Short mmCIF file of C-alpha atoms in Angstrom, two decimals:
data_model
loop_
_atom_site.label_atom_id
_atom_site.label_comp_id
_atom_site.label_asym_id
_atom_site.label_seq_id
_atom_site.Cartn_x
_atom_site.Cartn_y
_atom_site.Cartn_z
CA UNK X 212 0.00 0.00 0.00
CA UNK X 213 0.58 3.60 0.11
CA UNK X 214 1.81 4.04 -3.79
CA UNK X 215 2.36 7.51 -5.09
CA UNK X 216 2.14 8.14 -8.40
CA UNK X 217 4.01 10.80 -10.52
CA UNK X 218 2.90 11.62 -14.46
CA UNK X 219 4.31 12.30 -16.53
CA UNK X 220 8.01 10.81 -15.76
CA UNK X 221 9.80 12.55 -18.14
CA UNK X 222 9.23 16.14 -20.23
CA UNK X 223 10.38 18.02 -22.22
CA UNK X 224 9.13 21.67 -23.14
CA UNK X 225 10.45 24.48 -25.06
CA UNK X 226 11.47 27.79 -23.19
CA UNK X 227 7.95 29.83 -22.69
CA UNK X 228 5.70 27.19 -22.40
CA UNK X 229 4.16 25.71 -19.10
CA UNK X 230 4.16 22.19 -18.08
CA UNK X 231 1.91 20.51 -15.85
CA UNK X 232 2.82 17.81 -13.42
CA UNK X 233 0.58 15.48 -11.67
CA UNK X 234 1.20 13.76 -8.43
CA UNK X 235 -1.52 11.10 -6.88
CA UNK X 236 -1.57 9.07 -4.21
CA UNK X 237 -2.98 5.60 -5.28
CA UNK X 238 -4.58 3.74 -2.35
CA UNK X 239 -4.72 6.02 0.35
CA UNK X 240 -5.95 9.89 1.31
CA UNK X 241 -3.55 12.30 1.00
CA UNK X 242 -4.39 15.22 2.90
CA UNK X 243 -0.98 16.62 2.72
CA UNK X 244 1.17 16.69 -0.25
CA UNK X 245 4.98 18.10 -0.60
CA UNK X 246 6.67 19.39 -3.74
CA UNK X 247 10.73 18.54 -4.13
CA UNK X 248 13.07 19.61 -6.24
CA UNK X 249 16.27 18.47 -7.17
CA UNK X 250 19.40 19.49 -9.20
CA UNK X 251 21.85 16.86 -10.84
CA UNK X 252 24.13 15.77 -7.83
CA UNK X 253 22.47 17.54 -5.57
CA UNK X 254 20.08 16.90 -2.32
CA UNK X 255 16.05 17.15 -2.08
CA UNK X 256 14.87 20.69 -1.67
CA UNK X 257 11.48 21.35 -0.43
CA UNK X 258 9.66 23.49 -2.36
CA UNK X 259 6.16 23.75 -1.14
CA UNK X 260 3.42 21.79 1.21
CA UNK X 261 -0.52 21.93 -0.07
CA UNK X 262 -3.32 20.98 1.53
CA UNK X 263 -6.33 19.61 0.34
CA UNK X 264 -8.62 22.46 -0.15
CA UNK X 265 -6.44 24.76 0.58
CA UNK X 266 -3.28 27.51 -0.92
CA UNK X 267 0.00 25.87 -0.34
CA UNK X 268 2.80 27.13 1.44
CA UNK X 269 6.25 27.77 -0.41
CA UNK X 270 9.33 27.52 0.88
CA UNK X 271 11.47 30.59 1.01
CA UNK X 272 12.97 31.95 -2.56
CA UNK X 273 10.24 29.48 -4.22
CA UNK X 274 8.13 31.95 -6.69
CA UNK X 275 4.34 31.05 -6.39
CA UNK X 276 3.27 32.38 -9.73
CA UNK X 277 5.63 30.68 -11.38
CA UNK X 278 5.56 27.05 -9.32
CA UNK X 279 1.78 26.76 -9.33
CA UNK X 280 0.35 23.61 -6.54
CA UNK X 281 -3.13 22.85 -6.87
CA UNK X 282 -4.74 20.21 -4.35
CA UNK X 283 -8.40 19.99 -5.11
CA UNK X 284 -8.85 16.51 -4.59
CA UNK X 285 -7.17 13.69 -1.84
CA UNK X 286 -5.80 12.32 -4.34
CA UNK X 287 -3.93 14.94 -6.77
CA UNK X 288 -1.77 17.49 -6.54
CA UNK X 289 -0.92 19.22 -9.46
CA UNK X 290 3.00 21.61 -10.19
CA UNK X 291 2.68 23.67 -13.08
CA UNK X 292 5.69 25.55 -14.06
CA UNK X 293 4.62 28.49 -15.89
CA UNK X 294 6.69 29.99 -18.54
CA UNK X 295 9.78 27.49 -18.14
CA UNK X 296 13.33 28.21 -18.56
CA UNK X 297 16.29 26.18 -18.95
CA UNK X 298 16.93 27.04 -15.58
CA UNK X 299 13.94 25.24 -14.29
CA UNK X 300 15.07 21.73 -15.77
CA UNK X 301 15.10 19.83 -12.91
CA UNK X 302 14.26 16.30 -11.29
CA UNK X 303 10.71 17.37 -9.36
CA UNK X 304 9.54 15.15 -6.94
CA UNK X 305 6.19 14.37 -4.96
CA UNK X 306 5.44 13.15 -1.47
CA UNK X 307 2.16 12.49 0.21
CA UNK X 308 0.79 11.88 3.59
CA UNK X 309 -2.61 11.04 4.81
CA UNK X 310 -5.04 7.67 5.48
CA UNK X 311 -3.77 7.82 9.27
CA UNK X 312 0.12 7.53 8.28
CA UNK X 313 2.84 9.29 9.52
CA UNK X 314 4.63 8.48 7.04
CA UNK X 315 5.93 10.16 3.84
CA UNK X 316 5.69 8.16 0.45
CA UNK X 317 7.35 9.54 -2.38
CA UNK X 318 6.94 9.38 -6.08
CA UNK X 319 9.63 8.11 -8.52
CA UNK X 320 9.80 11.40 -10.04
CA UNK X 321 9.71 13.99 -12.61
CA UNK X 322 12.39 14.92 -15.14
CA UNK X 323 12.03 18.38 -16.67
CA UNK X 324 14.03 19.22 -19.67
CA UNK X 325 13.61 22.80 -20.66
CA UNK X 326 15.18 23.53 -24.29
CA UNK Y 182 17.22 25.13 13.07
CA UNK Y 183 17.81 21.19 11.39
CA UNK Y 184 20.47 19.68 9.58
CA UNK Y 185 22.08 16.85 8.35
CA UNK Y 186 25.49 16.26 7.76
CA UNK Y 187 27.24 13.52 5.55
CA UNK Y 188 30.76 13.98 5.17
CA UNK Y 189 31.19 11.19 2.83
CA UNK Y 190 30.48 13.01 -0.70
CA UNK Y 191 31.40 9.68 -2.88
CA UNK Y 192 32.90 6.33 -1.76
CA UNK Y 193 33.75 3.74 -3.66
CA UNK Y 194 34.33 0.35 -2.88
CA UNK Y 195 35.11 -3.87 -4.28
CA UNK Y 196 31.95 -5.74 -3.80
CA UNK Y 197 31.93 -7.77 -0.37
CA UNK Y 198 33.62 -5.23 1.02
CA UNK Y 199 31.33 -3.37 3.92
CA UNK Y 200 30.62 0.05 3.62
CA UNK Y 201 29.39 2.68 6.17
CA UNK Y 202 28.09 6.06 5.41
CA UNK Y 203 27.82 8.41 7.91
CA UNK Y 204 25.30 10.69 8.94
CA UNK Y 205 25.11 13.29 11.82
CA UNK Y 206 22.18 15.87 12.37
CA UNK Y 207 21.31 18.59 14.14
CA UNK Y 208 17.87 19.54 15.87
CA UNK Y 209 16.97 21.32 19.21
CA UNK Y 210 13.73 19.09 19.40
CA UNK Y 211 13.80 16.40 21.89
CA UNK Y 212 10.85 13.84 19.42
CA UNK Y 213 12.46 13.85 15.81
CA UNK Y 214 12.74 11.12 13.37
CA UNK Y 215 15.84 10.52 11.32
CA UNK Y 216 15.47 8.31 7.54
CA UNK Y 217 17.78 6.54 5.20
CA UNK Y 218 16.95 6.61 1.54
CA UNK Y 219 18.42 4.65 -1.27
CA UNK Y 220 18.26 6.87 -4.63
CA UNK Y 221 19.34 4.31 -8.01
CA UNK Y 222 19.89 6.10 -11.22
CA UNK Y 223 16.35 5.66 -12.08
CA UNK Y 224 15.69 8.60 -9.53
CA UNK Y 225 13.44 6.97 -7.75
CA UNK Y 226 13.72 6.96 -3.63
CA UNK Y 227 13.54 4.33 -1.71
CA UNK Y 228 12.84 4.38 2.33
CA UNK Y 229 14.91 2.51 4.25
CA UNK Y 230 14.20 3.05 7.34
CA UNK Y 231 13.03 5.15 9.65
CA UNK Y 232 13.97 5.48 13.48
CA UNK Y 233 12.55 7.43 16.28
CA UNK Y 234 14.70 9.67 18.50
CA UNK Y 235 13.63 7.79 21.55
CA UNK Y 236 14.70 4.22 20.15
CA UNK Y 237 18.56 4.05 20.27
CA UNK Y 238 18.61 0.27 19.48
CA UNK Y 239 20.39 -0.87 16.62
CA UNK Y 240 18.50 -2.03 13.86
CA UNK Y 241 19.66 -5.09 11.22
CA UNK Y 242 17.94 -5.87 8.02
CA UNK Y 243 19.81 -7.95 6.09
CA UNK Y 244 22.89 -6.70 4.84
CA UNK Y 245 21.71 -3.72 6.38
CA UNK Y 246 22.33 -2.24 9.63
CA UNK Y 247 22.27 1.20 11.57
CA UNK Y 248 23.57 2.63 14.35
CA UNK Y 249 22.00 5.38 16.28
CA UNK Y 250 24.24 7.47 18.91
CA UNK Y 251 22.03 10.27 20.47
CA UNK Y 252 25.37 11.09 22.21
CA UNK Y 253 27.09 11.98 19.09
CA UNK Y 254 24.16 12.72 17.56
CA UNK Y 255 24.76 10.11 14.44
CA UNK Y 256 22.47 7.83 12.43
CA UNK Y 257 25.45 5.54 10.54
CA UNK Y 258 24.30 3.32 7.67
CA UNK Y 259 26.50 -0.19 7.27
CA UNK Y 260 26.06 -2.21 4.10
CA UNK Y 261 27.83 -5.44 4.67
CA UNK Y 262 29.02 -7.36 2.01
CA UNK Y 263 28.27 -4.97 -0.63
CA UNK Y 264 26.83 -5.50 -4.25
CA UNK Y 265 26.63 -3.68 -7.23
CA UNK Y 266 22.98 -3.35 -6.99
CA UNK Y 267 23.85 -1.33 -4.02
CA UNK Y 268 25.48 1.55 -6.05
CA UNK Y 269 23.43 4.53 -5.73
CA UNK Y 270 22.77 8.19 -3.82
CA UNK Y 271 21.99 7.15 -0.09
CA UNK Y 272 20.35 10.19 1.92
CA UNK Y 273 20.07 10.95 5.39
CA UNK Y 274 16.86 12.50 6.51
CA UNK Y 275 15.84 14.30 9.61
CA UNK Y 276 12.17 15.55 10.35
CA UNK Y 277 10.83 17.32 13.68
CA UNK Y 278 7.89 15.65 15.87
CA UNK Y 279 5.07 13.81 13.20
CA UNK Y 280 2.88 17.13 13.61
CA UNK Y 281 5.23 19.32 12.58
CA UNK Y 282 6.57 16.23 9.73
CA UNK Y 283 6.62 17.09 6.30
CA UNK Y 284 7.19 20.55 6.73
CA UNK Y 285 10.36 20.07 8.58
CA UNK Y 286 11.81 17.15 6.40
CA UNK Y 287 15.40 17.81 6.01
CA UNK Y 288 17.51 15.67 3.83
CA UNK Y 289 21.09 15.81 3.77
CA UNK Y 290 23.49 16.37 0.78
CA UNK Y 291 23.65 12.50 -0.23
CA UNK Y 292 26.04 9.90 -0.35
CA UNK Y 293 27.13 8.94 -3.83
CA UNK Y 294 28.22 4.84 -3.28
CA UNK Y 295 30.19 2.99 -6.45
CA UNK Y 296 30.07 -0.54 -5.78
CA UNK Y 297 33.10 -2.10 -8.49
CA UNK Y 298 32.61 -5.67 -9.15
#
């Protein structure tokens, strides 16, 4: 149990665009999802925390019009990066928590490839 | 303010040889939980383990053990008898009191292990 989902697993968007990135938790309730991102050969950085129903909080230095979270379900979260740049190509990773777990379960992943 | 510290940037090492990667953290909270992940190539992490701050016992799975010092503050990670399949990023993980948990979820800069046949 407890399976988090990430789609899709790999994009790639030209500079300008925006690029939407889902993130569901499979068999369980997530009321809390988490937003990572990380650079080649570098550690996880937290990005944001949503809330079902609710705005999400960013992390310090994280832009919130331009890393949009949406949670409106217990079951998806969505990370659209509006108007990517090369400089946003990054590995983006999920993480949920919920259905009485204290746990975090992560998702395998999202590689972004801005050209 | 939490951190975690592993010294150990890359190691390499012969398989069957054992292997430990360190890990020491900071935290003013007395309840926090510390975490081992295993990152492959394929990006995607997988948990380990994870260990209360109140449970100092050493824990064995396998080929894997780890050793929790509250005195030293240090969450070591032993792979005995190592593999290939073992190459990968290993992170250390530290997160405040489970009310507080995602929010506070602090990994540490990774462990980059090269397992040589």
């Amino acid at each position: 149990g407890a399976v988090v989902s990430q789609h899709p697993s790999r994009v790639i968007c030209k500079s300008g665009t925006s690029v939407k990135i889902e993130c569901r938790s499979l068999d369980f309730q997530a009321t809390t999802m988490f937003w990572y991102r990380q650079f080649p050969k570098k550690s996880l950085m937290l990005m944001a925390t949503s809330n079902e129903g609710s705005k999400a909080t960013y992390e310090q230095g994280v832009e919130k019009d331009k890393f949009l979270i949406n949670h409106a379900s217990l079951t998806l979260s969505t990370l659209t990066v509006t108007s990517a740049h090369p400089e946003d190509s990054s590995f983006y990773i999920c993480s949920a928590m919920g259905g009485g777990f204290y746990e975090q379960y992560f998702g395998p992943g999202t590689r972004l490839t801005v050209t | 303010a939490q951190k975690v510290t592993q010294a150990q940037t890359e190691i390499s090492v012969v398989e069957k040889e054992d292997v430990t990667l360190d890990c020491v953290y900071e935290t003013r909270d007395t309840t926090y939980y510390l975490f081992w992940y295993k990152q492959p190539p394929s990006g995607e992490l997988v948990f380990l383990i994870r260990r209360n701050s109140f449970d100092e016992q050493n824990e064995i799975s396998g080929r894997y053990s780890w050793n929790f010092q509250k005195s030293t503050s240090s969450f070591n990670f032993t792979i005995t008898a190592s593999q290939v399949v073992d190459s990968a990023v290993y992170f250390c993980a530290l997160s405040e009191a489970y009310w507080n948990y995602g929010q506070n979820f602090v990994f540490g800069p990774g462990t980059r292990l090269s397992v040589l046949p």
